[in-house]
mmCIF file of C-alpha atoms in Angstrom:
data_model
loop_
_atom_site.group_PDB
_atom_site.id
_atom_site.type_symbol
_atom_site.label_atom_id
_atom_site.label_comp_id
_atom_site.label_asym_id
_atom_site.label_seq_id
_atom_site.Cartn_x
_atom_site.Cartn_y
_atom_site.Cartn_z
ATOM 1 C CA MET A 1 -0.129 0.277 0.488
ATOM 2 C CA ARG A 2 1.189 3.774 -1.081
ATOM 3 C CA TYR A 3 -0.615 6.886 -0.153
ATOM 4 C CA TYR A 4 -0.579 10.335 -1.651
ATOM 5 C CA LEU A 5 -1.871 13.255 -1.365
ATOM 6 C CA THR A 6 -2.802 15.886 -3.840
ATOM 7 C CA ASP A 7 -3.989 19.496 -3.271
ATOM 8 C CA SER A 8 -7.338 18.019 -3.271
ATOM 9 C CA SER A 9 -7.506 14.544 -2.876
ATOM 10 C CA LEU A 10 -6.131 11.476 -1.083
ATOM 11 C CA LEU A 11 -4.528 8.637 -3.187
ATOM 12 C CA VAL A 12 -4.075 4.977 -1.504
ATOM 13 C CA ARG A 13 -2.556 2.893 -4.260
ATOM 14 C CA GLY A 14 -2.624 -1.107 -4.128
ATOM 15 C CA ARG A 15 -4.107 -4.605 -4.704
ATOM 16 C CA PHE A 16 -7.192 -4.346 -2.701
ATOM 17 C CA HIS A 17 -10.069 -6.106 -1.731
ATOM 18 C CA ALA A 18 -12.650 -3.947 -0.477
ATOM 19 C CA CYS A 19 -15.845 -2.793 0.122
ATOM 20 C CA SER A 20 -17.212 0.677 -0.313
ATOM 21 C CA THR A 21 -20.746 2.907 1.045
ATOM 22 C CA GLY A 22 -19.630 5.563 -1.196
ATOM 23 C CA PRO A 23 -20.798 6.345 -4.794
ATOM 24 C CA GLY A 24 -20.568 3.142 -6.768
ATOM 25 C CA GLY A 25 -19.918 1.104 -3.941
ATOM 26 C CA GLY A 26 -20.330 -2.480 -3.347
ATOM 27 C CA VAL A 27 -17.655 -4.729 -2.831
ATOM 28 C CA ARG A 28 -14.891 -5.548 -4.967
ATOM 29 C CA ASP A 29 -10.809 -5.887 -6.291
ATOM 30 C CA VAL A 30 -9.609 -1.953 -6.895
ATOM 31 C CA THR A 31 -6.044 -0.748 -7.366
ATOM 32 C CA THR A 32 -6.764 2.737 -5.894
ATOM 33 C CA LEU A 33 -8.918 4.492 -2.362
ATOM 34 C CA LEU A 34 -9.863 8.092 -3.230
ATOM 35 C CA ASN A 35 -10.842 10.815 -1.019
ATOM 36 C CA HIS A 36 -11.541 13.935 -3.009
ATOM 37 C CA SER A 37 -12.306 17.516 -1.402
ATOM 38 C CA VAL A 38 -15.244 19.122 -3.172
ATOM 39 C CA SER A 39 -16.884 22.455 -3.033
ATOM 40 C CA HIS A 40 -19.701 22.912 -0.308
ATOM 41 C CA ASP A 41 -22.359 23.834 -2.802
ATOM 42 C CA PHE A 42 -21.425 20.403 -4.997
ATOM 43 C CA SER A 43 -23.951 19.124 -7.250
ATOM 44 C CA ARG A 44 -22.185 17.117 -9.997
ATOM 45 C CA ASP A 45 -22.718 13.590 -10.452
ATOM 46 C CA PRO A 46 -20.432 12.142 -7.384
ATOM 47 C CA LYS A 47 -19.397 8.852 -9.800
ATOM 48 C CA THR A 48 -18.133 11.199 -12.689
ATOM 49 C CA THR A 49 -16.183 13.110 -10.703
ATOM 50 C CA ILE A 50 -14.726 10.166 -8.693
ATOM 51 C CA GLN A 51 -14.041 8.809 -12.411
ATOM 52 C CA HIS A 52 -12.913 12.318 -13.444
ATOM 53 C CA GLU A 53 -10.139 12.907 -10.346
ATOM 54 C CA SER A 54 -9.004 9.492 -10.837
ATOM 55 C CA HIS A 55 -7.687 10.190 -14.328
ATOM 56 C CA ARG A 56 -6.774 13.785 -13.850
ATOM 57 C CA ASN A 57 -4.078 11.231 -11.298
ATOM 58 C CA GLY A 58 -3.398 9.134 -14.264
ATOM 59 C CA ILE A 59 -5.163 6.487 -12.669
ATOM 60 C CA PHE A 60 -7.397 4.434 -14.980
ATOM 61 C CA GLY A 61 -8.229 1.040 -13.032
ATOM 62 C CA PRO A 62 -10.852 0.281 -10.614
ATOM 63 C CA VAL A 63 -11.355 2.933 -7.863
ATOM 64 C CA PHE A 64 -13.401 2.932 -4.934
ATOM 65 C CA GLY A 65 -13.913 6.754 -4.383
ATOM 66 C CA LEU A 66 -15.257 9.204 -1.642
ATOM 67 C CA LEU A 67 -16.176 12.944 -1.863
ATOM 68 C CA THR A 68 -16.236 15.554 0.668
ATOM 69 C CA ALA A 69 -16.391 19.201 1.469
ATOM 70 C CA VAL A 70 -13.594 18.985 4.249
ATOM 71 C CA PRO A 71 -10.399 19.798 2.890
ATOM 72 C CA VAL A 72 -8.172 16.955 2.484
ATOM 73 C CA ARG A 73 -5.364 18.759 4.397
ATOM 74 C CA THR A 74 -7.077 18.126 7.224
ATOM 75 C CA LEU A 75 -6.525 14.743 6.672
ATOM 76 C CA CYS A 76 -5.891 12.293 10.242
ATOM 77 C CA ILE A 77 -4.194 9.558 9.426
ATOM 78 C CA THR A 78 -3.894 6.262 12.488
ATOM 79 C CA LYS A 79 -2.176 3.120 12.523
ATOM 80 C CA TYR A 80 -2.629 0.423 14.848
ATOM 81 C CA ASP A 81 -1.164 -3.151 14.541
ATOM 82 C CA ARG A 82 -2.875 -4.003 10.560
ATOM 83 C CA VAL A 83 -5.080 -1.533 10.507
ATOM 84 C CA THR A 84 -4.423 2.042 8.625
ATOM 85 C CA CYS A 85 -7.040 4.597 8.869
ATOM 86 C CA PHE A 86 -7.320 7.699 6.917
ATOM 87 C CA ILE A 87 -10.351 10.061 8.264
ATOM 88 C CA THR A 88 -11.416 13.194 7.040
ATOM 89 C CA ALA A 89 -13.947 14.732 9.196
ATOM 90 C CA GLY A 90 -16.633 17.617 9.485
ATOM 91 C CA ALA A 91 -18.739 17.046 12.013
ATOM 92 C CA THR A 92 -21.781 18.730 11.182
ATOM 93 C CA HIS A 93 -25.709 17.693 11.535
ATOM 94 C CA PRO A 94 -28.101 19.443 9.811
ATOM 95 C CA ASP A 95 -31.564 18.674 10.585
ATOM 96 C CA GLN A 96 -34.285 18.909 8.134
ATOM 97 C CA ASP A 97 -35.596 22.412 9.942
ATOM 98 C CA SER A 98 -31.852 24.164 8.819
ATOM 99 C CA LEU A 99 -31.884 22.561 6.114
ATOM 100 C CA LEU A 100 -35.159 24.485 4.886
ATOM 101 C CA HIS A 101 -33.511 27.912 6.101
ATOM 102 C CA ASP A 102 -29.697 27.474 5.244
ATOM 103 C CA PRO A 103 -29.644 24.814 1.850
ATOM 104 C CA VAL A 104 -25.829 24.938 2.557
ATOM 105 C CA PRO A 105 -24.360 24.416 5.849
ATOM 106 C CA PRO A 106 -21.939 26.963 6.792
ATOM 107 C CA THR A 107 -19.191 24.268 7.881
ATOM 108 C CA ALA A 108 -18.233 20.920 6.141
ATOM 109 C CA GLY A 109 -20.591 18.101 7.555
ATOM 110 C CA THR A 110 -19.179 14.537 6.353
ATOM 111 C CA ILE A 111 -17.324 12.086 7.914
ATOM 112 C CA ASN A 112 -15.344 9.937 5.604
ATOM 113 C CA ILE A 113 -13.242 6.885 6.689
ATOM 114 C CA ILE A 114 -10.725 4.470 4.742
ATOM 115 C CA CYS A 115 -9.311 1.911 6.493
ATOM 116 C CA CYS A 116 -6.925 -0.383 4.868
ATOM 117 C CA ILE A 117 -6.001 -3.790 6.503
ATOM 118 C CA THR A 118 -2.891 -5.595 5.909
ATOM 119 C CA GLY A 119 -3.239 -9.086 4.967
ATOM 120 C CA GLY A 120 -6.502 -10.490 3.107
ATOM 121 C CA MET A 121 -10.583 -10.329 4.756
ATOM 122 C CA ALA A 122 -13.531 -12.656 3.220
ATOM 123 C CA ASP A 123 -16.176 -10.081 2.071
ATOM 124 C CA GLN A 124 -17.535 -10.770 5.537
ATOM 125 C CA GLY A 125 -15.127 -9.485 7.381
ATOM 126 C CA LEU A 126 -14.791 -6.224 5.432
ATOM 127 C CA LEU A 127 -18.671 -5.781 6.255
ATOM 128 C CA ASP A 128 -18.398 -6.258 9.821
ATOM 129 C CA ALA A 129 -15.433 -3.633 9.714
ATOM 130 C CA ILE A 130 -18.130 -1.365 8.501
ATOM 131 C CA ILE A 131 -20.232 -1.844 11.501
ATOM 132 C CA THR A 132 -17.004 -1.398 13.794
ATOM 133 C CA ILE A 133 -15.870 1.634 12.581
ATOM 134 C CA THR A 134 -19.371 3.140 12.678
ATOM 135 C CA GLU A 135 -19.466 1.984 16.175
ATOM 136 C CA ALA A 136 -16.379 3.674 16.733
ATOM 137 C CA LYS A 137 -17.151 6.995 15.276
ATOM 138 C CA ALA A 138 -20.584 7.267 17.175
ATOM 139 C CA LEU A 139 -18.499 6.832 20.480
ATOM 140 C CA SER A 140 -16.045 9.123 19.715
ATOM 141 C CA LEU A 141 -18.900 11.683 18.248
ATOM 142 C CA PHE A 142 -20.952 11.222 21.682
ATOM 143 C CA ARG A 143 -17.694 11.549 23.722
ATOM 144 C CA ARG A 144 -17.223 15.048 22.156
ATOM 145 C CA GLY A 145 -20.803 16.132 23.107
ATOM 146 C CA GLU A 146 -22.189 15.676 19.994
ATOM 147 C CA THR A 147 -25.711 14.535 20.123
ATOM 148 C CA PHE A 148 -25.691 12.379 16.856
ATOM 149 C CA ALA A 149 -24.180 9.255 15.575
ATOM 150 C CA GLY A 150 -23.029 10.964 12.268
ATOM 151 C CA THR A 151 -23.349 13.314 9.685
ATOM 152 C CA VAL A 152 -26.145 13.035 6.403
ATOM 153 C CA THR A 153 -23.041 12.107 3.925
ATOM 154 C CA ASP A 154 -20.797 9.990 6.194
ATOM 155 C CA ALA A 155 -18.753 6.807 3.969
ATOM 156 C CA VAL A 156 -16.512 4.092 4.512
ATOM 157 C CA ILE A 157 -14.427 2.076 2.618
ATOM 158 C CA VAL A 158 -12.586 -0.715 4.341
ATOM 159 C CA ALA A 159 -10.008 -2.617 2.121
ATOM 160 C CA SER A 160 -7.867 -5.597 2.895
ATOM 161 C CA GLU A 161 -4.502 -6.052 0.412
ATOM 162 C CA GLY A 162 -6.244 -9.316 -1.049
ATOM 163 C CA PRO A 163 -9.460 -11.784 -0.377
ATOM 164 C CA GLY A 164 -8.558 -13.924 2.833
ATOM 165 C CA GLU A 165 -10.047 -15.666 4.842
ATOM 166 C CA SER A 166 -10.958 -13.969 8.084
ATOM 167 C CA GLU A 167 -14.518 -13.142 8.458
ATOM 168 C CA TYR A 168 -14.557 -11.015 11.771
ATOM 169 C CA ALA A 169 -13.411 -7.507 12.074
ATOM 170 C CA GLY A 170 -15.590 -7.192 15.676
ATOM 171 C CA SER A 171 -14.299 -4.922 18.423
ATOM 172 C CA ALA A 172 -13.337 -8.094 20.068
ATOM 173 C CA THR A 173 -11.038 -9.184 17.354
ATOM 174 C CA GLU A 174 -7.352 -8.476 16.841
ATOM 175 C CA THR A 175 -8.678 -6.378 13.657
ATOM 176 C CA GLY A 176 -11.589 -4.466 15.519
ATOM 177 C CA LYS A 177 -9.367 -3.104 18.367
#
């Protein structure tokens, strides 16, 4: 796995068996994981934007991508054991009433998380990791004093370096910890 930043994107390169809740998500093999910053008033097609940004960066293989109004320069990278996580977080949660009065919130409100796991994971393990990541995100927000478990546009990518046997990634497993 290699990763690098451009002015507006995080690109993680490798040979991954991955799952994504982002645009064009699902479970498949990909060579690139992308988190791209867009403007607060972004209104283009997300899949086309991800493809365009991939091509702009010289990547033409299969990609999973996420979009955020949070600048990628605020990226947090954390590594524990065999898991590396890349997080961009804007913690606003507009409710329906505020959206009626201000359709563009004043600050970014997306929490995007990309987790890369050294070694292989079965599809079930990748999906199990999404649950664990979501639980950890909600706990972090609650501990911060927020009253919501996520924002309205959050997305997660979990990628392992190839398919494998591991079917579990709950908080009691070594991967989930």
